[in-house]
Short mmCIF file of C-alpha atoms in Angstrom, two decimals:
data_model
loop_
_atom_site.label_atom_id
_atom_site.label_comp_id
_atom_site.label_asym_id
_atom_site.label_seq_id
_atom_site.Cartn_x
_atom_site.Cartn_y
_atom_site.Cartn_z
CA UNK A 1 113.21 97.85 74.06
CA UNK A 2 114.10 94.53 75.71
CA UNK A 3 110.69 93.17 76.70
CA UNK A 4 112.21 89.82 77.71
CA UNK A 5 113.99 91.44 80.65
CA UNK A 6 110.70 92.94 81.84
CA UNK A 7 109.04 89.54 81.55
CA UNK A 8 111.83 87.99 83.60
CA UNK A 9 111.36 90.57 86.34
CA UNK A 10 107.61 90.06 86.49
CA UNK A 11 107.71 86.26 86.37
CA UNK A 12 108.22 86.20 90.14
CA UNK A 13 104.92 88.02 90.68
CA UNK A 14 103.06 84.78 89.94
CA UNK A 15 104.12 83.45 93.36
CA UNK A 16 102.20 86.21 95.13
CA UNK A 17 99.24 86.53 92.75
CA UNK A 18 95.80 85.02 92.88
CA UNK A 19 94.42 82.89 90.04
CA UNK A 20 92.95 86.00 88.42
CA UNK A 21 96.31 87.74 88.73
CA UNK A 22 98.05 84.89 86.91
CA UNK A 23 95.46 85.07 84.14
CA UNK A 24 96.04 88.83 83.88
CA UNK A 25 99.80 88.35 83.62
CA UNK A 26 99.34 85.70 80.90
CA UNK A 27 97.02 87.97 78.93
CA UNK A 28 99.48 90.86 79.20
CA UNK A 29 102.50 88.94 77.96
CA UNK A 30 100.87 86.66 75.41
CA UNK A 31 98.18 88.89 73.91
CA UNK A 32 99.71 92.31 74.46
CA UNK A 33 103.49 92.30 74.82
CA UNK A 34 104.12 89.37 72.47
CA UNK A 35 101.70 90.64 69.82
CA UNK A 36 103.15 94.13 70.17
CA UNK A 37 106.76 92.95 69.74
CA UNK A 38 106.16 90.36 67.03
CA UNK A 39 103.54 92.03 64.86
CA UNK A 40 102.36 95.50 65.87
CA UNK A 41 105.72 97.23 65.61
CA UNK A 42 106.23 95.86 62.09
CA UNK A 43 102.75 96.97 61.03
CA UNK A 44 103.44 100.60 62.00
CA UNK A 45 107.11 100.83 61.01
CA UNK A 46 106.20 102.48 57.70
CA UNK A 47 103.33 104.67 58.90
CA UNK A 48 105.03 108.00 58.14
CA UNK A 49 107.25 106.90 55.28
CA UNK A 50 104.31 105.55 53.27
CA UNK A 51 101.86 108.28 54.22
CA UNK A 52 101.53 109.78 50.74
CA UNK A 53 99.58 112.89 49.76
CA UNK A 54 98.63 113.93 46.21
CA UNK A 55 100.68 117.11 46.34
CA UNK A 56 104.33 118.04 46.13
CA UNK A 57 103.99 121.04 48.40
CA UNK A 58 106.88 120.85 50.91
CA UNK A 59 105.71 120.22 54.47
CA UNK A 60 102.14 119.33 53.53
CA UNK A 61 102.49 115.53 54.06
CA UNK A 62 104.14 116.09 57.44
CA UNK A 63 101.40 118.44 58.63
CA UNK A 64 98.65 116.13 57.43
CA UNK A 65 100.30 113.15 59.05
CA UNK A 66 100.53 115.00 62.36
CA UNK A 67 96.86 115.95 62.12
CA UNK A 68 95.70 112.38 61.64
CA UNK A 69 98.34 110.68 63.84
CA UNK A 70 98.97 113.15 66.70
CA UNK A 71 100.66 110.36 68.70
CA UNK A 72 102.13 107.20 67.28
CA UNK A 73 100.12 104.10 68.12
CA UNK A 74 103.28 102.10 68.78
CA UNK A 75 104.78 104.60 71.21
CA UNK A 76 101.46 105.08 72.97
CA UNK A 77 101.03 101.33 73.48
CA UNK A 78 104.65 100.92 74.59
CA UNK A 79 104.19 103.58 77.28
CA UNK A 80 100.91 101.98 78.31
CA UNK A 81 102.46 98.53 78.70
CA UNK A 82 105.36 99.89 80.76
CA UNK A 83 103.08 101.78 83.14
CA UNK A 84 100.72 98.81 83.47
CA UNK A 85 103.32 96.16 84.21
CA UNK A 86 105.75 98.05 86.45
CA UNK A 87 103.40 98.44 89.48
CA UNK A 88 103.48 94.66 89.90
CA UNK A 89 107.13 95.02 90.90
CA UNK A 90 105.97 96.86 94.04
CA UNK A 91 104.57 93.57 95.35
CA UNK A 92 107.92 91.82 94.81
CA UNK A 93 109.74 94.71 96.48
CA UNK A 94 107.36 94.65 99.46
CA UNK A 95 107.89 90.91 99.95
CA UNK A 96 111.65 91.42 99.71
CA UNK A 97 111.40 94.16 102.35
CA UNK A 98 109.49 91.80 104.65
CA UNK A 99 112.02 89.01 104.21
CA UNK A 100 114.94 91.37 104.87
CA UNK A 101 113.22 92.74 107.98
CA UNK A 102 112.61 89.20 109.21
CA UNK A 103 116.25 88.29 108.59
CA UNK A 104 117.50 91.29 110.58
CA UNK A 105 115.08 90.50 113.39
CA UNK A 106 116.38 86.93 113.65
CA UNK A 107 119.98 88.12 113.47
CA UNK A 108 119.42 90.61 116.28
CA UNK A 109 117.26 88.51 118.63
CA UNK A 110 118.43 85.00 117.79
CA UNK A 111 116.96 82.22 115.64
CA UNK A 112 114.42 81.26 118.30
CA UNK A 113 112.90 84.75 118.50
CA UNK A 114 109.19 85.07 117.63
CA UNK A 115 108.67 85.73 113.93
CA UNK A 116 107.51 89.15 112.81
CA UNK A 117 105.35 87.59 110.08
CA UNK A 118 103.64 84.21 109.97
CA UNK A 119 104.40 84.12 106.26
CA UNK A 120 106.14 87.08 104.55
CA UNK A 121 104.60 86.06 101.21
CA UNK A 122 101.03 86.02 102.51
CA UNK A 123 98.85 88.94 101.53
CA UNK A 124 98.09 90.33 104.98
CA UNK A 125 98.46 93.77 106.47
CA UNK A 126 100.51 96.19 104.39
CA UNK A 127 101.18 93.64 101.63
CA UNK A 128 97.43 93.21 101.12
CA UNK A 129 97.02 96.96 100.69
CA UNK A 130 100.02 97.14 98.34
CA UNK A 131 98.60 94.38 96.16
CA UNK A 132 95.14 95.99 96.14
CA UNK A 133 96.49 99.43 95.23
CA UNK A 134 98.55 98.00 92.36
CA UNK A 135 95.40 96.42 90.93
CA UNK A 136 93.51 99.72 91.14
CA UNK A 137 96.45 101.58 89.61
CA UNK A 138 96.74 99.14 86.69
CA UNK A 139 93.03 99.38 85.95
CA UNK A 140 93.22 103.19 86.16
CA UNK A 141 96.23 103.33 83.79
CA UNK A 142 94.55 101.16 81.16
CA UNK A 143 91.33 103.17 81.47
CA UNK A 144 93.25 106.44 81.21
CA UNK A 145 95.07 105.36 78.08
CA UNK A 146 91.87 104.16 76.45
CA UNK A 147 90.31 107.54 77.20
CA UNK A 148 93.38 109.36 75.86
CA UNK A 149 93.30 107.21 72.73
CA UNK A 150 89.61 108.05 72.30
CA UNK A 151 90.28 111.78 72.68
CA UNK A 152 93.35 111.87 70.44
CA UNK A 153 91.67 110.01 67.61
CA UNK A 154 88.16 111.37 68.32
CA UNK A 155 86.71 107.91 68.84
CA UNK A 156 87.70 106.74 65.34
CA UNK A 157 89.41 103.39 65.71
CA UNK A 158 88.84 102.69 62.03
CA UNK A 159 91.65 103.33 59.57
CA UNK A 160 90.30 104.98 56.40
CA UNK A 161 92.18 104.44 53.18
CA UNK A 162 91.98 108.11 52.24
CA UNK A 163 91.90 111.18 54.49
CA UNK A 164 91.25 114.76 53.44
CA UNK A 165 93.59 117.43 54.73
CA UNK A 166 93.44 121.20 54.32
CA UNK A 167 96.06 122.35 56.81
CA UNK A 168 98.64 124.98 55.85
CA UNK A 169 100.98 124.90 53.95
CA UNK A 170 98.82 122.64 51.78
CA UNK A 171 97.61 124.77 48.84
CA UNK A 172 94.10 123.25 48.95
CA UNK A 173 92.27 120.24 50.34
CA UNK A 174 94.44 117.29 49.45
CA UNK A 175 93.92 113.55 49.73
CA UNK A 176 96.41 111.51 51.76
CA UNK A 177 96.69 107.74 51.70
CA UNK A 178 97.45 105.47 54.67
CA UNK A 179 99.50 102.36 54.06
CA UNK A 180 97.95 99.00 55.03
CA UNK A 181 94.85 100.52 56.69
CA UNK A 182 92.98 97.21 57.14
CA UNK A 183 95.90 95.56 58.90
CA UNK A 184 96.34 98.55 61.19
CA UNK A 185 92.63 98.61 61.96
CA UNK A 186 92.68 94.94 63.02
CA UNK A 187 95.61 95.43 65.38
CA UNK A 188 94.09 98.61 66.80
CA UNK A 189 90.87 96.82 67.71
CA UNK A 190 92.87 93.90 69.10
CA UNK A 191 94.99 96.06 71.39
CA UNK A 192 91.96 98.00 72.61
CA UNK A 193 90.03 94.77 73.29
CA UNK A 194 92.88 93.20 75.26
CA UNK A 195 93.19 96.38 77.35
CA UNK A 196 89.48 96.14 78.19
CA UNK A 197 89.90 92.48 79.16
CA UNK A 198 92.79 93.40 81.47
CA UNK A 199 90.69 96.13 83.10
CA UNK A 200 87.90 93.62 83.78
CA UNK A 201 90.38 91.12 85.22
CA UNK A 202 91.86 93.76 87.53
CA UNK A 203 88.44 94.88 88.75
CA UNK A 204 87.36 91.25 89.25
CA UNK A 205 90.45 90.60 91.34
CA UNK A 206 89.77 93.72 93.43
CA UNK A 207 86.22 92.49 94.09
CA UNK A 208 87.55 89.02 94.92
CA UNK A 209 90.15 90.30 97.41
CA UNK A 210 87.77 92.71 99.15
CA UNK A 211 84.97 90.11 99.33
CA UNK A 212 87.33 87.46 100.68
CA UNK A 213 88.64 89.85 103.31
CA UNK A 214 85.14 90.87 104.37
CA UNK A 215 84.10 87.21 104.67
CA UNK A 216 87.16 86.48 106.81
CA UNK A 217 86.34 89.37 109.15
CA UNK A 218 82.68 88.33 109.34
CA UNK A 219 83.64 84.70 109.97
CA UNK A 220 86.08 85.65 112.73
CA UNK A 221 83.39 87.75 114.43
CA UNK A 222 80.93 84.85 114.25
CA UNK A 223 83.50 82.48 115.73
CA UNK A 224 84.19 84.93 118.55
CA UNK A 225 80.47 85.27 119.21
CA UNK A 226 80.05 81.49 119.33
CA UNK A 227 83.04 81.19 121.64
CA UNK A 228 81.53 83.72 124.02
CA UNK A 229 78.20 81.89 123.88
CA UNK A 230 79.87 78.56 124.75
CA UNK A 231 81.63 80.18 127.69
CA UNK A 232 78.32 81.54 128.91
CA UNK A 233 76.63 78.14 128.63
CA UNK A 234 79.45 76.27 130.35
CA UNK A 235 79.42 78.65 133.36
CA UNK A 236 75.70 79.15 134.22
CA UNK A 237 74.89 81.73 136.87
CA UNK A 238 73.92 80.54 140.26
CA UNK A 239 72.24 82.31 143.13
CA UNK A 240 72.61 81.59 146.73
CA UNK A 241 69.24 81.76 148.50
CA UNK A 242 68.17 81.15 152.04
CA UNK A 243 65.14 78.90 152.53
CA UNK A 244 62.15 80.62 153.97
CA UNK A 245 61.80 78.05 156.79
CA UNK A 246 65.03 76.06 156.76
CA UNK A 247 64.88 72.78 158.59
CA UNK A 248 68.64 72.43 159.14
CA UNK A 249 69.73 76.08 158.93
CA UNK A 250 72.06 75.38 155.97
CA UNK A 251 72.24 77.48 152.84
CA UNK A 252 70.86 75.95 149.67
CA UNK A 253 72.76 76.40 146.38
CA UNK A 254 70.23 76.49 143.60
CA UNK A 255 70.34 77.43 139.92
CA UNK A 256 68.73 80.76 139.30
CA UNK A 257 67.06 79.86 136.10
CA UNK A 258 64.35 82.45 136.51
CA UNK A 259 66.46 85.10 138.20
CA UNK A 260 67.59 88.15 136.34
CA UNK A 261 71.38 88.25 136.14
CA UNK A 262 73.55 91.22 135.18
CA UNK A 263 75.07 90.52 131.78
CA UNK A 264 78.26 92.31 132.73
CA UNK A 265 79.81 89.48 134.69
CA UNK A 266 79.35 86.33 136.66
CA UNK A 267 78.60 86.18 140.39
#
């Protein structure tokens, strides 16, 4: 698989990501994709060829290998990386859709027409929801694969040197030997740990985006409340009262500081 092409496609996501999103992308490509391509594939390239059992019974090594390795680590991680990284392309596609819509709007109504978006790249409206959903989806994919890995291998991330197998057509309980178990154990723990780090980064970014949005809404409401208060103070209510014994018969305009005024409007 050409991972460089996938990296080239996702490099544009940095323009629309937060600081946590850029850290996540760096962790994915440096500590997951690069390690997977450079080292992990070579570690597991001989997993079935060098899986040796102390019997010459035809089919026994294959059955025992399938029992201990129901799914190849390499293929499982490759599928995980593809499903984790591809949702980020939705953000790029959404921005491209906004830019194309803005271009058609200007072409139809003229260059001086009001813009549909203040900034097509800014995470507002539908783009904010798209970005948030991609974060949740990526965290869910990594969590799902970690759970599947736990179920398939029954929580055993360790690689024993010898495994006992008694599946048919093995004539009896035979011992099978895994090649380079220590090296495989190290890379297994490394890939699981980096997946956990990516999940934490995604959840942290979700919390950051939601908190920032809530603060913006709260701040806008406070500004609106202050604006209304300033309007109320700059236009104080007045009451027109007639003096009880006017000397000149004129009306007196006085401030009704103690009068009760309807809050629904101004007199």
